[in-house]
PDB file of C-alpha atoms in Angstrom:
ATOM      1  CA  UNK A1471       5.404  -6.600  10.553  1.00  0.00           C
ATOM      2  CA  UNK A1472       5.884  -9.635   8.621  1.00  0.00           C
ATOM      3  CA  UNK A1473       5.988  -8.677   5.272  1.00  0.00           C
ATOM      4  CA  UNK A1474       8.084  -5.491   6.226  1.00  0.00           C
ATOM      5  CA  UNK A1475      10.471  -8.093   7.581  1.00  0.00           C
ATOM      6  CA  UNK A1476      10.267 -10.412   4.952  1.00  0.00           C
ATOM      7  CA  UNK A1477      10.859  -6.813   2.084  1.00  0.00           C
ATOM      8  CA  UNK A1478      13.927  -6.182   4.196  1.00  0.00           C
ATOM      9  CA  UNK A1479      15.223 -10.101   4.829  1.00  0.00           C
ATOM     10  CA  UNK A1480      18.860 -10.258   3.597  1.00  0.00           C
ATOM     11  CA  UNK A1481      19.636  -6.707   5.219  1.00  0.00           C
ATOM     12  CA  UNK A1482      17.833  -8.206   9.096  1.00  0.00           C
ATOM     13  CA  UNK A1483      20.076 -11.211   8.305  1.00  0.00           C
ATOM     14  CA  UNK A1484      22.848  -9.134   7.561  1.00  0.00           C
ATOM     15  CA  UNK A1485      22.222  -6.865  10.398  1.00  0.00           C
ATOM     16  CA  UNK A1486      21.763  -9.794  13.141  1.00  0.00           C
ATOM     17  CA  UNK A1487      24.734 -11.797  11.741  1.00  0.00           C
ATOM     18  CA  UNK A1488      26.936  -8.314  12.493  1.00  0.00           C
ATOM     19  CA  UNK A1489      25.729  -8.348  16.143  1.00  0.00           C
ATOM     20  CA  UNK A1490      26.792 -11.745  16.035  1.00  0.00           C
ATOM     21  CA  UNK A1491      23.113 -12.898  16.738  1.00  0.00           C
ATOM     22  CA  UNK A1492      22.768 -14.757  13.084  1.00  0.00           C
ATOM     23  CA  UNK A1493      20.526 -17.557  15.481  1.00  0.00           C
ATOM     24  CA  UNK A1494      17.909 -15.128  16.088  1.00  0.00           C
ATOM     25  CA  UNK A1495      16.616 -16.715  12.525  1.00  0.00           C
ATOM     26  CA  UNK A1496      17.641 -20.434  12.804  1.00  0.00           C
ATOM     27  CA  UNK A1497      13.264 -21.366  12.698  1.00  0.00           C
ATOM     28  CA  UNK A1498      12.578 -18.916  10.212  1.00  0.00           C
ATOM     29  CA  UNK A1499      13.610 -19.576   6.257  1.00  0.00           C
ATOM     30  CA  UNK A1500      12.871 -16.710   3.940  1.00  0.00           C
ATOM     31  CA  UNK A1501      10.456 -19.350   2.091  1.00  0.00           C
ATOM     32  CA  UNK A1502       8.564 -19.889   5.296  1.00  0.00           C
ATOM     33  CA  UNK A1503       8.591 -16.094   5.969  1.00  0.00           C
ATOM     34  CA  UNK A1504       6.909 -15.127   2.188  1.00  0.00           C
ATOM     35  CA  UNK A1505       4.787 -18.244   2.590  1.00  0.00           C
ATOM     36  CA  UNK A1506       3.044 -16.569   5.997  1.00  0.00           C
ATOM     37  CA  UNK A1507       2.929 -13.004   4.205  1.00  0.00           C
ATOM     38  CA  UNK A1508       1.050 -14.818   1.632  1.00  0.00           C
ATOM     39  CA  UNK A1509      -1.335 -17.020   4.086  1.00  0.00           C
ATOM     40  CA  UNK A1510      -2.119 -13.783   6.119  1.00  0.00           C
ATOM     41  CA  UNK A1511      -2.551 -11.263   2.774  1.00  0.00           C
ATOM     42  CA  UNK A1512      -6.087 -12.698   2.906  1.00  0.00           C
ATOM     43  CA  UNK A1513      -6.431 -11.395   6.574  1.00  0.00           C
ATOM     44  CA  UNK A1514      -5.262  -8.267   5.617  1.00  0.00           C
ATOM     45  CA  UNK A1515      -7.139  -7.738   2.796  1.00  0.00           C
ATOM     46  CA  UNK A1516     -10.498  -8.528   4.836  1.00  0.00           C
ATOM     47  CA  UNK A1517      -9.803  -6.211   7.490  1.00  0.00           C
ATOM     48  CA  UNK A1518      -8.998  -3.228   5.217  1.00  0.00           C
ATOM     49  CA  UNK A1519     -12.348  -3.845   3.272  1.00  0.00           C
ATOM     50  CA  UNK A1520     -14.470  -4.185   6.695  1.00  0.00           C
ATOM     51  CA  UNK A1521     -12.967  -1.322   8.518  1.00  0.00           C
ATOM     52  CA  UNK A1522     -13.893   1.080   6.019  1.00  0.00           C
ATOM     53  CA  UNK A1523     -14.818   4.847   6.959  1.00  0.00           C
ATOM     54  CA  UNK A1524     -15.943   6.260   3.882  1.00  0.00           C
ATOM     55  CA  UNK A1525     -18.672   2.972   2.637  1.00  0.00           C
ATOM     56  CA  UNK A1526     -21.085   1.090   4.815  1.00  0.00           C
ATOM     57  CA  UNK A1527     -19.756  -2.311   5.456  1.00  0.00           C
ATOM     58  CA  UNK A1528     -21.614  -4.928   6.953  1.00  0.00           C
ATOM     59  CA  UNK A1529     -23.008  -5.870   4.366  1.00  0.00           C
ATOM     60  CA  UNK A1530     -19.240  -7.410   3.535  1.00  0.00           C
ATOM     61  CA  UNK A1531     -18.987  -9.420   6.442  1.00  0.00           C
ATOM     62  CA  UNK A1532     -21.006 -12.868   5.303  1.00  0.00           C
ATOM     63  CA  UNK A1533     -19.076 -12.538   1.754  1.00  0.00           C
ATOM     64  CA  UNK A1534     -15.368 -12.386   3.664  1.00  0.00           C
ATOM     65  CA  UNK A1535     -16.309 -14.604   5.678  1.00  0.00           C
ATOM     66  CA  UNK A1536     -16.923 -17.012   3.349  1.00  0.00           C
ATOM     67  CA  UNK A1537     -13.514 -16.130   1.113  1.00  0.00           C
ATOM     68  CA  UNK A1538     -11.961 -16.333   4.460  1.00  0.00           C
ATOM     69  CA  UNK A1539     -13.283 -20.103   5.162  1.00  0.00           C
ATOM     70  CA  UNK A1540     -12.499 -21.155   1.321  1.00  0.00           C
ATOM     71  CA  UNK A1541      -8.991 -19.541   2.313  1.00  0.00           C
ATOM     72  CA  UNK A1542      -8.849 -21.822   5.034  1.00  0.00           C
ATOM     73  CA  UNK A1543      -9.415 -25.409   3.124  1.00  0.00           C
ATOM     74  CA  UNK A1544      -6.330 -27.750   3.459  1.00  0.00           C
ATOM     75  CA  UNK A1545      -4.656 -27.913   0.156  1.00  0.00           C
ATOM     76  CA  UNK A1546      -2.242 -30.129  -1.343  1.00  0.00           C
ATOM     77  CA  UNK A1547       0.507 -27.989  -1.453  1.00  0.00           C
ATOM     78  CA  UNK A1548       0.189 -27.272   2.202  1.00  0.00           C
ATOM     79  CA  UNK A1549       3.614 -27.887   4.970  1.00  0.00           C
ATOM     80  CA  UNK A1550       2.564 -29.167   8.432  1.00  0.00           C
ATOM     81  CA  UNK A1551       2.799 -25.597   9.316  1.00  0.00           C
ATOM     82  CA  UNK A1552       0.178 -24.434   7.293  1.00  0.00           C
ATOM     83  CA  UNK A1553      -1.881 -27.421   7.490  1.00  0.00           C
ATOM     84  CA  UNK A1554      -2.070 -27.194  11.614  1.00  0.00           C
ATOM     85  CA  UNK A1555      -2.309 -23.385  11.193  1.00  0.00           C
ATOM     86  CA  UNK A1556      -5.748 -23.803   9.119  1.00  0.00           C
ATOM     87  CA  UNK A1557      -6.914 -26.171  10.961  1.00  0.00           C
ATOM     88  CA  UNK A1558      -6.501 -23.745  14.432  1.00  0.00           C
ATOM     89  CA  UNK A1559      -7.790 -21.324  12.413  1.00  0.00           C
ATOM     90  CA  UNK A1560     -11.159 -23.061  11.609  1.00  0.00           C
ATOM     91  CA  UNK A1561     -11.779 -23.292  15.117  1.00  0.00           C
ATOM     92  CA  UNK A1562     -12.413 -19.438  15.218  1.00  0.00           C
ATOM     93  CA  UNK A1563     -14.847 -19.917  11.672  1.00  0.00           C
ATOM     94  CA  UNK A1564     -18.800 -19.135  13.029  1.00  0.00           C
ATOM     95  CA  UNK A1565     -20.937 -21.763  11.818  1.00  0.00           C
ATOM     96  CA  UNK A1566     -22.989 -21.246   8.891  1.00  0.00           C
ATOM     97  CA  UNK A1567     -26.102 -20.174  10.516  1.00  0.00           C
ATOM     98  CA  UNK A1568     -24.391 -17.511  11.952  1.00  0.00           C
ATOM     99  CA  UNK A1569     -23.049 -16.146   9.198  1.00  0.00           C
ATOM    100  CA  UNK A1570     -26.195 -16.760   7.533  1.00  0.00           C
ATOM    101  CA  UNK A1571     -27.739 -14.116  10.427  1.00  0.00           C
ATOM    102  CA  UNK A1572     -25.357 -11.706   9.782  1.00  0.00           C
ATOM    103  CA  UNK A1573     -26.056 -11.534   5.829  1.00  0.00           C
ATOM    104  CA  UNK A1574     -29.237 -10.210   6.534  1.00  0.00           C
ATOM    105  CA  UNK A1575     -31.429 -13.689   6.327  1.00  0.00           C
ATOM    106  CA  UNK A1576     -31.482 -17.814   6.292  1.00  0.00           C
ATOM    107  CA  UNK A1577     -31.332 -20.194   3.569  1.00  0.00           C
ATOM    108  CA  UNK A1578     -34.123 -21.941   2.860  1.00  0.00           C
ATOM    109  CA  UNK A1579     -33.816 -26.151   2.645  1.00  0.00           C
ATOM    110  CA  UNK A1580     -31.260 -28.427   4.376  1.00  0.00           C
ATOM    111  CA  UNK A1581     -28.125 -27.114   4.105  1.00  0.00           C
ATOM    112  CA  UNK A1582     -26.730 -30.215   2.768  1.00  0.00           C
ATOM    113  CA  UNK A1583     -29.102 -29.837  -0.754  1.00  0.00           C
ATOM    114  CA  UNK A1584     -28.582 -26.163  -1.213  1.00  0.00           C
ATOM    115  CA  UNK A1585     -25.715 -25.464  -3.970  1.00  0.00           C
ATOM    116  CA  UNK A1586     -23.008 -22.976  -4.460  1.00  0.00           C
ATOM    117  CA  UNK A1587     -25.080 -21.208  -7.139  1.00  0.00           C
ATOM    118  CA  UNK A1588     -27.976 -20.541  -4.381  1.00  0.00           C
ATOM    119  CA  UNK A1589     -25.502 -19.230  -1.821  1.00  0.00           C
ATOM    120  CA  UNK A1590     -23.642 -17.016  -4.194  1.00  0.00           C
ATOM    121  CA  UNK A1591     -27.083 -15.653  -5.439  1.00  0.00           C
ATOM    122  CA  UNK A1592     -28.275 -15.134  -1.575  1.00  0.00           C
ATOM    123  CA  UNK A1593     -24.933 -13.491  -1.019  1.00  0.00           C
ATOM    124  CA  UNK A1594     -25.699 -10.916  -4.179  1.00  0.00           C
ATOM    125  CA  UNK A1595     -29.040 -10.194  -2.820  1.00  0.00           C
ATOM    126  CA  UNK A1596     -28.236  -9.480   0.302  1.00  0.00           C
ATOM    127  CA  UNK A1597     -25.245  -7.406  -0.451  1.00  0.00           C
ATOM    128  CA  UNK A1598     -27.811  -5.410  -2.304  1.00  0.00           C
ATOM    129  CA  UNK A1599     -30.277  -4.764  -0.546  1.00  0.00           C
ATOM    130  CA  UNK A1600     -27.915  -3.698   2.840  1.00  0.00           C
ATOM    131  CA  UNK A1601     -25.877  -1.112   0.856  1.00  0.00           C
ATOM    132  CA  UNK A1602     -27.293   1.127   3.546  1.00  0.00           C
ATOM    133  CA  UNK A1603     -25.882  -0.629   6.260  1.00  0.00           C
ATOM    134  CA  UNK A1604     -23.769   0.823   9.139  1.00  0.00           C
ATOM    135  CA  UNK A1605     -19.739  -0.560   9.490  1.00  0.00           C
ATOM    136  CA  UNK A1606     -18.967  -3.881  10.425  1.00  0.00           C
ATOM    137  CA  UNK A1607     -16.259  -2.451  12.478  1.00  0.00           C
ATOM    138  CA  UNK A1608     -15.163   0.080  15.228  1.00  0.00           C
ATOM    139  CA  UNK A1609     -12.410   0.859  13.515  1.00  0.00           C
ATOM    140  CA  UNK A1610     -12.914   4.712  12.513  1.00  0.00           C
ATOM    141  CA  UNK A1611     -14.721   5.382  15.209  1.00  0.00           C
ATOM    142  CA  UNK A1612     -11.922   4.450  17.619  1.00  0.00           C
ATOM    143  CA  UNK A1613      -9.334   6.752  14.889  1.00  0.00           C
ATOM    144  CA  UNK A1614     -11.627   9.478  15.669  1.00  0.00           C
ATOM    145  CA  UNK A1615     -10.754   9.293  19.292  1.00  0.00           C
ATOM    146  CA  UNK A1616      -7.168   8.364  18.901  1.00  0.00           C
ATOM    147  CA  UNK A1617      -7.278  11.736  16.912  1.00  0.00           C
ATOM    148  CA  UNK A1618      -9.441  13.274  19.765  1.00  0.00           C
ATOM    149  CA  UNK A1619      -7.032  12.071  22.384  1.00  0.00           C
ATOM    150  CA  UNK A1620      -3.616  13.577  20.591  1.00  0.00           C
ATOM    151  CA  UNK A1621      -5.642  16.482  20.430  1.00  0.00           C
ATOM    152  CA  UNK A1622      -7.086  16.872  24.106  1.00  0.00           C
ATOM    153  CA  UNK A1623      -4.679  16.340  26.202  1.00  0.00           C
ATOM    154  CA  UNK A1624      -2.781  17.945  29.420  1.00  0.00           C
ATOM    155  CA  UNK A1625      -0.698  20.485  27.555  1.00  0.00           C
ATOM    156  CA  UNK A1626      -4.174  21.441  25.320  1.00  0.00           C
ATOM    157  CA  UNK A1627      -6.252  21.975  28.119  1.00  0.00           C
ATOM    158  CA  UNK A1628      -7.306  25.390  27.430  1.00  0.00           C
ATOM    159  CA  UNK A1629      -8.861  24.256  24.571  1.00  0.00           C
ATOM    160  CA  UNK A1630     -12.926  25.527  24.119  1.00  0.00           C
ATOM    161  CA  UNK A1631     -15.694  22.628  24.155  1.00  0.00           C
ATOM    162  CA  UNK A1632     -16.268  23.983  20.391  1.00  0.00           C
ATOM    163  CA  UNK A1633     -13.057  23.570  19.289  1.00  0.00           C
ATOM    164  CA  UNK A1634     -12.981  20.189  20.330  1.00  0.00           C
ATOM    165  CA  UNK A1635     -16.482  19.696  19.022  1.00  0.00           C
ATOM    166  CA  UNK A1636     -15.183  20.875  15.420  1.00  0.00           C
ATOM    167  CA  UNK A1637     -12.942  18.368  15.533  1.00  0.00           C
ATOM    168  CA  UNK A1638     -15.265  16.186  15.623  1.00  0.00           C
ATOM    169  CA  UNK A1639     -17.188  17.218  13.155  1.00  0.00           C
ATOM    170  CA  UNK A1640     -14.971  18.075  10.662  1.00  0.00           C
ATOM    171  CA  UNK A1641     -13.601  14.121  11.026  1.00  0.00           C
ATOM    172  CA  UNK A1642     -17.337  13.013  10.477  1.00  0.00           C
ATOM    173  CA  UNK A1643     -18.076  15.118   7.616  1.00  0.00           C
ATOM    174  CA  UNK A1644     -15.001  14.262   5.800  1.00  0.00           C
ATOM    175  CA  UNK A1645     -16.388  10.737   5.446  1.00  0.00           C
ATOM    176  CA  UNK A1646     -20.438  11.363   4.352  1.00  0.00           C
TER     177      UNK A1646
END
C-alpha cells in the first residue's frame, strides 16, 4: 500500500488538497514515504521467496533470516525514525540458536569464536542438503482454500464432491 501510494504521491496530494484535506499528509514527506518503501522492500522480498508454491522453502528461512537481521543493523545514515524502527524490530529477531534449529543443525564452538566464513559455509550446507524440504509457509495452502471457498459457496451448492475434489487437485498438480 505504501509504495502504491508513494508511485502515485503528487496525484494523492493533488487529490486531498482538492477535497480541501491537504493535512491528511502534514507527518508524511515524500522522502520519508520512499525511505519506508525502501526499509520494508527487504520484508517484501523475504516473504515472496518463503511463501513459494512451486519450490520447497524452508530451507530459506535461516538464510532470510539472517539478511533480515543484517537489514536491521543501525547505520549511519539512519533518521530517529528508522533508528527506533530497527531497534523495535530486533525485538521480534529469534536468537541465534533458534535460527540455528531451524537450518537444519547447531554450530559447533562458542558462538563468540565462530566466523562469518563458518556460518556462511553452514548456511550452504544446509541449504543443500534440505532442497527437499516442505514450505516455510501456509501461504498456498490457505490460496487453495480462498480458491475453494469462491468456489463452494451458497449459490454453488449443487456442486458434486468430485467436482470440488478436482479442484483441488488440479490446484495441487499445477505446482509438482
Amino acid at each position: 500500500m505504501l509504495e502504491s501510494i508513494s508511485c502515485q504521491y503528487e496525484d494523492v496530494c493533488a487529490l486531498l488538497l482538492e477535497r480541501g484535506e491537504e493535512g491528511r499528509l502534514n507527518d508524511l514527506s515524500e522522502d520519508t514515504l520512499n525511505a519506508m518503501v525502501m526499509f520494508l522492500q527487504r520484508f517484501k522480498e523475504a516473504t515472496k521467496a518463503l511463501e513459494a508454491s512451486k519450490t520447497p522453502t524452508l530451507h530459506l528461512t535461516a538464510v532470510w533470516l539472517d539478511r533480515l537481521k543484517r537489514h536491521l543493523q543501525p547505520s549511519s545514515t539512519d533518521n530517529q525514525t528508522f533508528s527506533s524502527l530497527k531497534a523495535k524490530c530486533h525485538v521480534f529477531a529469534p536468537k541465534a540458536e533458534k535460527s540455528e534449529a531451524a537450518c537444519g543443525g547447531t554450530f559447533n564452538g562458542n558462538s563468540a569464536q565462530r566466523s562469518a566464513a563458518s556460518c556462511e559455509r553452514h548456511k550452504r550446507e544446509a541449504c543443500i542438503a534440505h532442497t527437499t524440504c516442505c514450505h516455510s509457509s501456509s501461504a498456498a495452502s490457505e490460496r487453495d482454500f480462498s480458491t475453494a471457498g469462491f468456489v463452494v459457496s451458497e449459490r454453488r451448492s449443487q456442486l458434486k464432491p468430485g467436482t470440488v475434489d478436482d479442484i483441488f487437485l488440479h490446484s495441487n498438480l499445477k505446482k509438482h
